[in-house]
Coordinates of C-alpha atoms in Angstrom, one line a residue:
M733 CA -0.1 0.0 0.0
Q734 CA 1.5 3.3 -1.1
M735 CA 1.3 6.1 1.5
N736 CA 0.5 9.7 0.3
P737 CA 3.4 12.0 1.2
I738 CA 2.8 14.5 3.8
E739 CA 2.1 18.0 2.2
P740 CA 5.0 20.5 3.0
T741 CA 4.1 23.3 5.3
D742 CA 4.6 26.7 4.2
S743 CA 7.2 28.9 5.8
T744 CA 4.5 31.3 7.3
T745 CA 2.8 28.3 9.2
L746 CA 6.4 26.9 10.2
Q747 CA 7.3 30.4 11.7
Y748 CA 4.1 30.5 13.6
V749 CA 4.4 26.9 14.9
H750 CA 7.9 27.6 15.9
W751 CA 6.9 30.8 17.8
F752 CA 4.0 29.2 19.5
R753 CA 6.1 26.3 20.8
H754 CA 8.8 28.7 22.0
S755 CA 6.1 30.8 23.9
A756 CA 5.0 28.0 26.1
P757 CA 7.6 28.7 28.9
Y758 CA 6.3 32.3 29.0
I759 CA 2.6 31.0 29.1
N760 CA 3.4 28.9 32.1
A761 CA 5.4 31.6 33.7
H762 CA 2.6 34.2 33.6
R763 CA -0.3 32.1 34.5
G764 CA -1.8 33.3 37.7
K765 CA 0.4 36.4 37.9
T766 CA -0.8 40.0 38.3
F767 CA -0.2 42.6 35.7
V768 CA -1.2 46.2 35.8
L769 CA -1.7 47.7 32.3
M770 CA -1.9 51.5 31.7
F771 CA -2.7 53.2 28.6
D772 CA -3.6 57.0 28.0
G773 CA -6.5 58.6 26.2
E774 CA -4.5 58.7 23.0
A775 CA -4.1 54.9 22.9
V776 CA -7.8 54.6 23.2
Q777 CA -8.4 56.9 20.2
H778 CA -5.7 55.1 18.1
E779 CA -6.8 52.7 15.3
N780 CA -4.7 50.0 17.0
F781 CA -6.8 50.0 20.1
Q782 CA -9.1 47.4 19.2
H783 CA -6.1 44.9 18.6
I784 CA -4.9 45.8 22.1
I785 CA -8.4 44.8 23.4
H786 CA -8.0 41.4 21.6
D787 CA -4.5 40.9 23.1
I788 CA -5.9 41.8 26.6
A789 CA -8.6 39.0 26.0
L790 CA -6.0 36.5 25.1
L791 CA -3.9 37.4 28.2
H792 CA -7.0 36.9 30.3
S793 CA -7.8 33.6 28.5
L794 CA -4.3 32.3 29.6
G795 CA -5.0 32.9 33.2
I796 CA -3.3 36.3 33.7
R797 CA -5.0 38.5 36.4
L798 CA -5.5 41.9 34.8
I799 CA -5.9 45.5 36.1
L800 CA -6.4 48.1 33.4
V801 CA -5.8 51.7 34.0
H802 CA -6.8 54.2 31.3
G803 CA -6.2 58.0 31.0
A804 CA -8.5 60.6 29.4
R805 CA -6.5 63.7 28.8
P806 CA -7.4 64.3 25.1
Q807 CA -11.1 63.3 25.7
I808 CA -11.1 65.8 28.7
N809 CA -9.7 68.5 26.5
Q810 CA -12.4 67.7 23.8
N811 CA -15.2 68.1 26.4
L812 CA -13.8 71.2 27.9
K813 CA -13.6 72.8 24.5
A814 CA -17.2 71.8 23.6
S815 CA -18.2 73.5 26.9
Q816 CA -16.1 76.6 26.3
L817 CA -14.1 75.9 29.4
Q818 CA -10.3 76.1 29.9
T819 CA -8.3 74.6 32.7
P820 CA -4.7 75.9 33.4
F821 CA -1.8 73.6 33.9
H822 CA 1.1 73.9 36.3
N823 CA 4.1 71.6 36.1
H824 CA 2.3 69.5 33.6
R825 CA -0.7 68.9 35.9
R826 CA -4.0 70.1 35.3
I827 CA -5.8 72.5 37.8
T828 CA -9.3 71.1 37.9
T829 CA -12.0 73.7 38.7
R830 CA -15.3 72.9 40.1
E831 CA -16.7 73.9 36.5
S832 CA -14.5 71.6 34.6
L833 CA -15.2 68.4 36.8
G834 CA -18.2 67.4 34.8
A835 CA -16.0 67.3 31.5
V836 CA -13.6 65.1 33.4
M837 CA -16.2 62.6 34.7
S838 CA -17.9 62.4 31.4
A839 CA -14.7 61.7 29.7
S840 CA -13.7 59.0 32.1
G841 CA -17.1 57.5 32.2
S842 CA -17.4 57.5 28.3
I843 CA -14.0 55.5 28.0
R844 CA -15.0 53.0 30.7
L845 CA -18.2 52.2 28.8
Q846 CA -16.1 51.9 25.5
I847 CA -13.6 49.5 26.9
E848 CA -16.5 47.5 28.6
A849 CA -18.3 47.3 25.1
L850 CA -15.1 46.3 23.4
L851 CA -14.4 43.4 25.9
S852 CA -18.1 42.2 25.5
M853 CA -17.6 41.6 21.7
G854 CA -18.2 37.8 20.7
L855 CA -18.7 37.9 17.0
A856 CA -17.9 34.9 15.0
N857 CA -14.7 34.9 13.1
S858 CA -13.2 37.4 15.4
P859 CA -10.4 37.1 18.1
M860 CA -13.3 37.8 20.8
Y861 CA -15.3 34.8 19.7
G862 CA -16.2 32.6 22.7
A863 CA -14.7 35.1 25.2
R864 CA -16.7 35.7 28.3
I865 CA -15.1 38.6 30.2
D866 CA -16.4 40.3 33.2
V867 CA -15.1 43.6 33.7
V868 CA -15.5 45.4 37.1
S869 CA -14.9 48.8 38.3
G870 CA -16.0 51.1 41.1
N871 CA -14.8 53.2 44.2
L872 CA -11.6 51.3 44.5
I873 CA -9.3 54.3 44.6
T874 CA -9.5 56.7 47.6
A875 CA -8.2 60.2 46.7
K876 CA -7.1 63.3 48.6
P877 CA -6.6 66.9 47.3
Y878 CA -3.3 67.6 45.7
G879 CA -3.6 70.8 47.8
I880 CA -1.6 74.2 47.2
R881 CA 1.8 73.7 45.5
D882 CA 4.0 76.7 44.8
G883 CA 1.2 78.9 46.0
I884 CA -1.3 77.4 43.3
D885 CA -4.5 75.8 44.5
F886 CA -5.0 72.6 42.4
Q887 CA -8.6 72.5 43.6
L888 CA -10.3 69.2 42.4
S889 CA -7.0 67.6 41.3
G890 CA -6.0 65.0 43.7
E891 CA -3.5 62.2 44.2
V892 CA -4.1 58.6 45.3
R893 CA -4.6 58.1 49.1
S894 CA -5.1 54.3 49.1
V895 CA -5.9 51.5 47.1
D896 CA -8.6 48.8 47.9
T897 CA -6.5 45.9 47.4
D898 CA -8.8 43.5 49.2
A899 CA -11.6 44.4 46.7
I900 CA -9.5 44.3 43.8
Q901 CA -8.1 40.7 44.9
R902 CA -11.6 39.4 45.3
H903 CA -12.5 40.6 41.7
L904 CA -9.3 39.0 40.3
N905 CA -10.0 35.7 42.3
S906 CA -13.4 35.6 40.5
Q907 CA -11.6 35.8 37.1
N908 CA -12.7 39.4 36.6
I909 CA -10.7 42.2 34.8
V910 CA -10.5 45.3 36.9
L911 CA -10.8 48.7 35.2
L912 CA -9.5 51.8 36.9
G913 CA -9.7 55.4 35.5
P914 CA -8.2 58.7 36.2
T915 CA -10.6 59.5 39.2
G916 CA -10.7 58.8 42.8
Y917 CA -13.1 59.4 45.6
S918 CA -12.6 61.1 49.0
T919 CA -14.0 60.1 52.3
T920 CA -16.4 63.0 52.1
G921 CA -17.9 62.0 48.7
E922 CA -16.0 64.3 46.6
V923 CA -14.6 63.1 43.2
F924 CA -10.9 64.1 42.2
N925 CA -9.3 64.2 39.0
L926 CA -6.0 61.9 39.1
L927 CA -3.1 61.2 37.1
A928 CA -3.8 57.8 35.5
E929 CA 0.0 57.1 35.6
E930 CA 0.0 57.5 39.4
V931 CA -3.1 55.4 39.7
A932 CA -1.3 52.5 37.8
T933 CA 1.9 52.9 39.7
K934 CA 0.3 53.1 43.2
T935 CA -2.0 50.1 42.3
A936 CA 1.0 48.0 41.1
I937 CA 2.9 48.6 44.3
S938 CA -0.1 48.2 46.7
L939 CA -1.0 44.9 44.9
K940 CA 2.5 43.7 44.7
A941 CA 1.9 43.1 41.1
D942 CA 4.3 40.9 39.0
K943 CA 4.4 43.4 36.1
L944 CA 3.4 47.0 35.5
I945 CA 3.2 47.8 31.7
F946 CA 2.9 51.4 30.2
L947 CA 1.6 51.5 26.6
G948 CA 2.9 54.9 25.3
K949 CA 3.8 56.6 22.2
Q950 CA 7.0 55.0 21.3
H951 CA 8.5 51.5 21.8
G952 CA 10.5 52.1 24.7
L953 CA 13.7 54.0 25.5
L954 CA 16.3 54.9 23.0
N955 CA 20.0 55.2 23.4
E956 CA 21.9 58.1 22.1
H957 CA 22.3 56.4 18.7
G958 CA 18.5 56.0 18.4
Q959 CA 18.7 52.3 19.1
L960 CA 16.0 50.6 21.4
Q961 CA 17.3 49.7 24.9
R962 CA 15.9 46.4 25.8
E963 CA 16.7 46.5 29.6
V964 CA 17.5 49.4 31.9
A965 CA 17.9 49.7 35.7
P966 CA 15.7 51.9 37.6
H967 CA 18.7 54.3 38.5
Q968 CA 19.5 54.8 34.9
L969 CA 16.0 56.5 34.3
D970 CA 16.9 59.9 35.7
R971 CA 18.6 61.3 32.7
H972 CA 15.7 60.0 30.5
I973 CA 13.1 61.7 32.8
L974 CA 15.0 65.0 32.4
Q975 CA 15.2 64.7 28.8
Y976 CA 11.4 64.1 28.3
Q977 CA 10.2 66.4 31.1
D978 CA 9.4 69.4 28.8
S979 CA 9.5 67.8 25.4
N980 CA 7.1 64.9 26.2
P981 CA 5.8 65.0 29.8
D982 CA 3.5 62.0 29.0
I983 CA 6.7 59.7 28.6
A984 CA 8.3 61.5 31.6
L985 CA 5.3 60.4 33.6
H986 CA 5.7 56.9 32.5
L987 CA 9.2 56.9 33.5
Q988 CA 8.8 58.3 36.8
G989 CA 6.1 55.7 37.5
A990 CA 8.3 52.9 36.2
K991 CA 11.1 54.3 38.5
T992 CA 8.9 54.5 41.7
A993 CA 7.4 51.1 41.0
S994 CA 10.7 49.4 40.4
L995 CA 12.1 50.9 43.5
Q996 CA 9.1 49.8 45.6
G997 CA 8.9 46.1 44.9
V998 CA 7.5 45.8 41.3
H999 CA 10.4 43.7 39.7
R1000 CA 9.4 44.1 36.1
V1001 CA 8.1 47.3 34.5
H1002 CA 7.6 47.4 30.7
L1003 CA 7.5 50.3 28.2
I1004 CA 6.0 49.5 24.9
S1005 CA 4.1 51.2 22.0
Y1006 CA 0.3 51.3 21.8
A1007 CA 0.6 51.9 18.0
Y1008 CA 2.5 48.8 17.3
D1009 CA 0.1 45.8 16.5
G1010 CA 1.2 42.8 18.7
A1011 CA 3.5 44.8 21.0
L1012 CA 1.9 43.4 24.1
V1013 CA 2.1 39.8 22.9
E1014 CA 5.6 40.2 21.7
E1015 CA 6.9 41.8 24.9
L1016 CA 5.4 39.0 27.2
F1017 CA 5.8 35.9 24.9
T1018 CA 9.3 36.3 23.2
R1019 CA 12.8 36.4 24.4
D1020 CA 13.7 39.9 23.2
G1021 CA 10.3 41.6 23.6
S1022 CA 9.0 44.6 21.7
G1023 CA 10.0 47.4 24.1
T1024 CA 12.1 48.3 27.3
M1025 CA 11.9 46.3 30.5
I1026 CA 12.9 48.3 33.7
T1027 CA 14.1 45.8 36.5
D1028 CA 16.4 46.0 39.5
A1029 CA 16.8 42.3 39.6
H1030 CA 20.5 42.3 38.7
Y1031 CA 22.7 42.4 41.9
E1032 CA 25.8 43.0 39.8
E1033 CA 26.0 44.9 36.8
V1034 CA 27.8 44.0 33.5
R1035 CA 30.5 46.2 32.4
T1036 CA 33.4 46.5 29.8
A1037 CA 36.6 44.9 31.2
N1038 CA 39.6 47.1 32.0
I1039 CA 43.3 46.2 32.3
Q1040 CA 42.9 45.7 36.0
D1041 CA 40.7 42.7 35.4
V1042 CA 43.4 40.6 33.5
G1043 CA 44.4 38.7 36.6
G1044 CA 40.8 37.8 37.5
L1045 CA 40.2 36.8 33.8
I1046 CA 43.1 34.5 34.0
S1047 CA 41.8 32.9 37.2
L1048 CA 38.4 32.3 35.8
L1049 CA 39.6 31.1 32.3
R1050 CA 42.6 28.9 33.0
P1051 CA 40.7 25.8 34.4
L1052 CA 38.3 25.8 31.4
E1053 CA 41.3 26.2 29.0
E1054 CA 43.0 23.3 30.8
E1055 CA 39.9 21.1 30.3
G1056 CA 40.0 22.0 26.7
I1057 CA 36.6 23.8 27.0
L1058 CA 38.0 27.2 25.9
V1059 CA 40.9 28.0 23.5
Y1060 CA 44.1 29.2 25.7
R1061 CA 44.7 32.8 25.8
S1062 CA 47.9 34.3 26.9
R1063 CA 48.2 37.1 29.4
E1064 CA 49.5 39.3 26.5
R1065 CA 46.6 38.6 24.3
L1066 CA 44.0 39.2 27.1
E1067 CA 45.5 42.5 27.7
N1068 CA 45.7 43.5 23.9
E1069 CA 42.0 42.2 23.6
I1070 CA 40.7 43.7 26.9
D1071 CA 38.3 46.1 25.4
Q1072 CA 36.5 43.2 23.7
F1073 CA 35.6 41.8 27.0
A1074 CA 32.6 42.2 29.3
V1075 CA 32.7 41.1 33.0
I1076 CA 30.5 40.8 36.1
E1077 CA 32.7 41.6 39.1
R1078 CA 31.7 41.4 42.7
D1079 CA 34.0 42.3 45.6
G1080 CA 37.1 42.1 43.4
T1081 CA 36.3 38.6 41.9
I1082 CA 35.3 38.1 38.2
L1083 CA 32.1 36.1 38.2
A1084 CA 31.6 35.9 34.4
C1085 CA 32.9 37.1 31.4
A1086 CA 32.5 37.0 27.5
A1087 CA 34.1 38.7 24.6
L1088 CA 32.7 40.2 21.3
Y1089 CA 34.9 40.1 18.3
P1090 CA 33.7 41.8 15.0
I1091 CA 34.4 39.7 12.1
P1092 CA 35.7 41.4 8.9
T1093 CA 33.1 40.9 6.2
A1094 CA 33.2 41.1 2.6
E1095 CA 31.0 43.0 0.3
G1096 CA 27.5 41.2 0.2
E1097 CA 28.0 39.6 3.5
L1098 CA 25.9 40.6 6.7
R1099 CA 27.8 42.5 9.3
S1100 CA 28.9 39.8 11.7
A1101 CA 30.6 39.2 15.0
E1102 CA 31.6 36.3 17.2
I1103 CA 31.0 35.9 20.8
A1104 CA 33.7 33.9 22.5
C1105 CA 35.1 33.0 25.9
V1106 CA 31.9 32.8 27.8
A1107 CA 32.7 31.7 31.3
V1108 CA 30.9 31.7 34.7
H1109 CA 32.6 31.2 38.1
P1110 CA 31.9 27.5 39.2
S1111 CA 30.0 28.8 42.2
Y1112 CA 27.7 31.0 40.3
R1113 CA 26.7 28.7 37.3
K1114 CA 23.2 28.1 38.4
S1115 CA 22.4 31.8 38.4
N1116 CA 21.5 33.9 35.4
R1117 CA 24.9 35.7 35.0
G1118 CA 25.8 33.8 31.6
S1119 CA 22.5 35.1 30.2
Q1120 CA 23.0 38.5 31.7
I1121 CA 26.5 39.1 30.1
L1122 CA 25.3 37.4 26.8
H1123 CA 22.4 40.0 26.6
Y1124 CA 24.9 42.8 27.4
L1125 CA 27.0 41.9 24.4
E1126 CA 24.0 41.3 22.2
E1127 CA 23.0 45.1 23.0
K1128 CA 26.6 46.1 22.3
A1129 CA 26.5 44.4 19.0
R1130 CA 23.3 46.0 18.0
A1131 CA 24.8 49.4 18.8
L1132 CA 27.8 48.6 16.6
G1133 CA 25.4 47.9 13.6
I1134 CA 26.1 44.0 13.9
Q1135 CA 23.4 42.0 12.0
Q1136 CA 24.3 38.5 13.1
L1137 CA 26.3 36.7 16.0
F1138 CA 28.1 33.4 15.8
I1139 CA 29.6 31.3 18.5
L1140 CA 31.8 28.1 18.1
T1141 CA 31.6 25.8 21.1
T1142 CA 32.4 22.1 21.7
R1143 CA 30.4 21.3 24.8
T1144 CA 27.8 23.9 25.5
A1145 CA 25.9 24.3 22.3
H1146 CA 22.7 23.2 24.1
W1147 CA 23.0 26.4 26.3
F1148 CA 23.3 28.8 23.4
L1149 CA 20.3 27.2 21.7
E1150 CA 18.4 27.9 24.8
Q1151 CA 19.5 31.6 24.6
G1152 CA 18.0 31.9 21.1
F1153 CA 20.9 30.7 18.8
E1154 CA 20.3 28.1 16.2
Q1155 CA 22.6 25.5 14.8
A1156 CA 24.6 26.5 11.7
S1157 CA 27.3 25.1 9.3
V1158 CA 30.8 26.3 8.9
D1159 CA 29.8 27.4 5.6
E1160 CA 27.5 30.0 7.0
L1161 CA 30.5 31.8 8.7
P1162 CA 31.7 34.9 7.0
N1163 CA 34.7 33.9 4.8
A1164 CA 37.3 35.6 7.0
R1165 CA 36.1 33.4 10.0
Q1166 CA 36.0 30.3 7.8
A1167 CA 39.6 30.6 7.0
L1168 CA 40.5 30.6 10.7
Y1169 CA 38.2 27.6 11.6
N1170 CA 40.0 24.8 13.5
Y1171 CA 38.9 21.5 12.0
Q1172 CA 40.6 19.5 14.6
R1173 CA 38.5 21.0 17.5
S1174 CA 35.5 20.4 15.2
S1175 CA 33.5 23.1 17.2
I1176 CA 29.7 23.3 16.7
V1177 CA 28.7 26.6 15.0
C1178 CA 25.7 28.4 16.1
K1179 CA 24.2 31.8 14.8
K1180 CA 21.7 34.2 15.9
P1181 CA 20.2 37.1 13.8
L1182 CA 19.9 40.6 15.5

């Protein structure tokens, strides 16, 4: 009996299957976790917002506990214009007069109804088909007056006094999505206009949320070369806050919220774009993400090595060289190539190192580099320091315009495959590196596009 051959799968389907398989660890890691998502009024007006709603429904279906926080600045401005009212600003904060409060409440209520309606969609042939999502909101944020600052009375503009975490947890435990807006209520029954960024930040801190996610105008933070920074520590945000303070105060508010949350127990804060379709899914379910993550998780920082590190490098590398895991490097060679190395150092001991060597490329070849000499101190090999230093060199390579990375290894290929590399052949190396390939070592070649 002759069997029919299996039809080949097209490349698009294969890419989808590959991505879906590799998203499984993230799906497992995020299930049952609490995420606070903040998006401003511009995001609600953007054409991509319906896709964001679809992605929010997807996160909910995967068992992620969600608190959504929306802003309303452009909607409030539209209502004020329609009512021929004006509200002054001071230090980028609205002074909410009693006459303007109706415009604030109307805008916030309208957005809440719009989001509830979108999350209630269940049309066939749509991503929301079969989704049953209960959205709850209410008097979950207690506010107090912002008061008089610089001699200016902010009237009905307020700040968060407390978050009803018990009520929010009950709603989350009942598989509801919690929706909060830029308003809060005082114990005397007054309504205050709040900064949505502050509501999101204080809520994430109070709930000890696993993630706080800001959906803003841009993908994340850019370095001085205009390249996306994938990961930033909280203490590195100050210069960015100053940079955006006057030119783009909305981004500055996101960054200030990210810094505050990071320093008060929220270990992962993400900055992504509301205009980029799929940014939320890409950020949460792929290794590199789509935006910038702010985290204080790293106890030691990665840095470029200096000449004083040579002795520590020799101590770390010699045992691995004697085992034949690494190629021998003399002290003289280490001194000459020290600028290529990155290290993690703690109390005078080099805990991990790796080197980035740009590869000369001919015309028509992709700009390439080799990562070599990856080593971690034996006492710290169960930590993430190897991944940390590899990530540092990948960012350095991107800044240099490198388009693909190669590694050659005899024993640790599986670890590099876990870090997003894929096995390649010697023929795929740039010609200059092929000429130096040591066939006696028979190293496995792996590559990673950037």
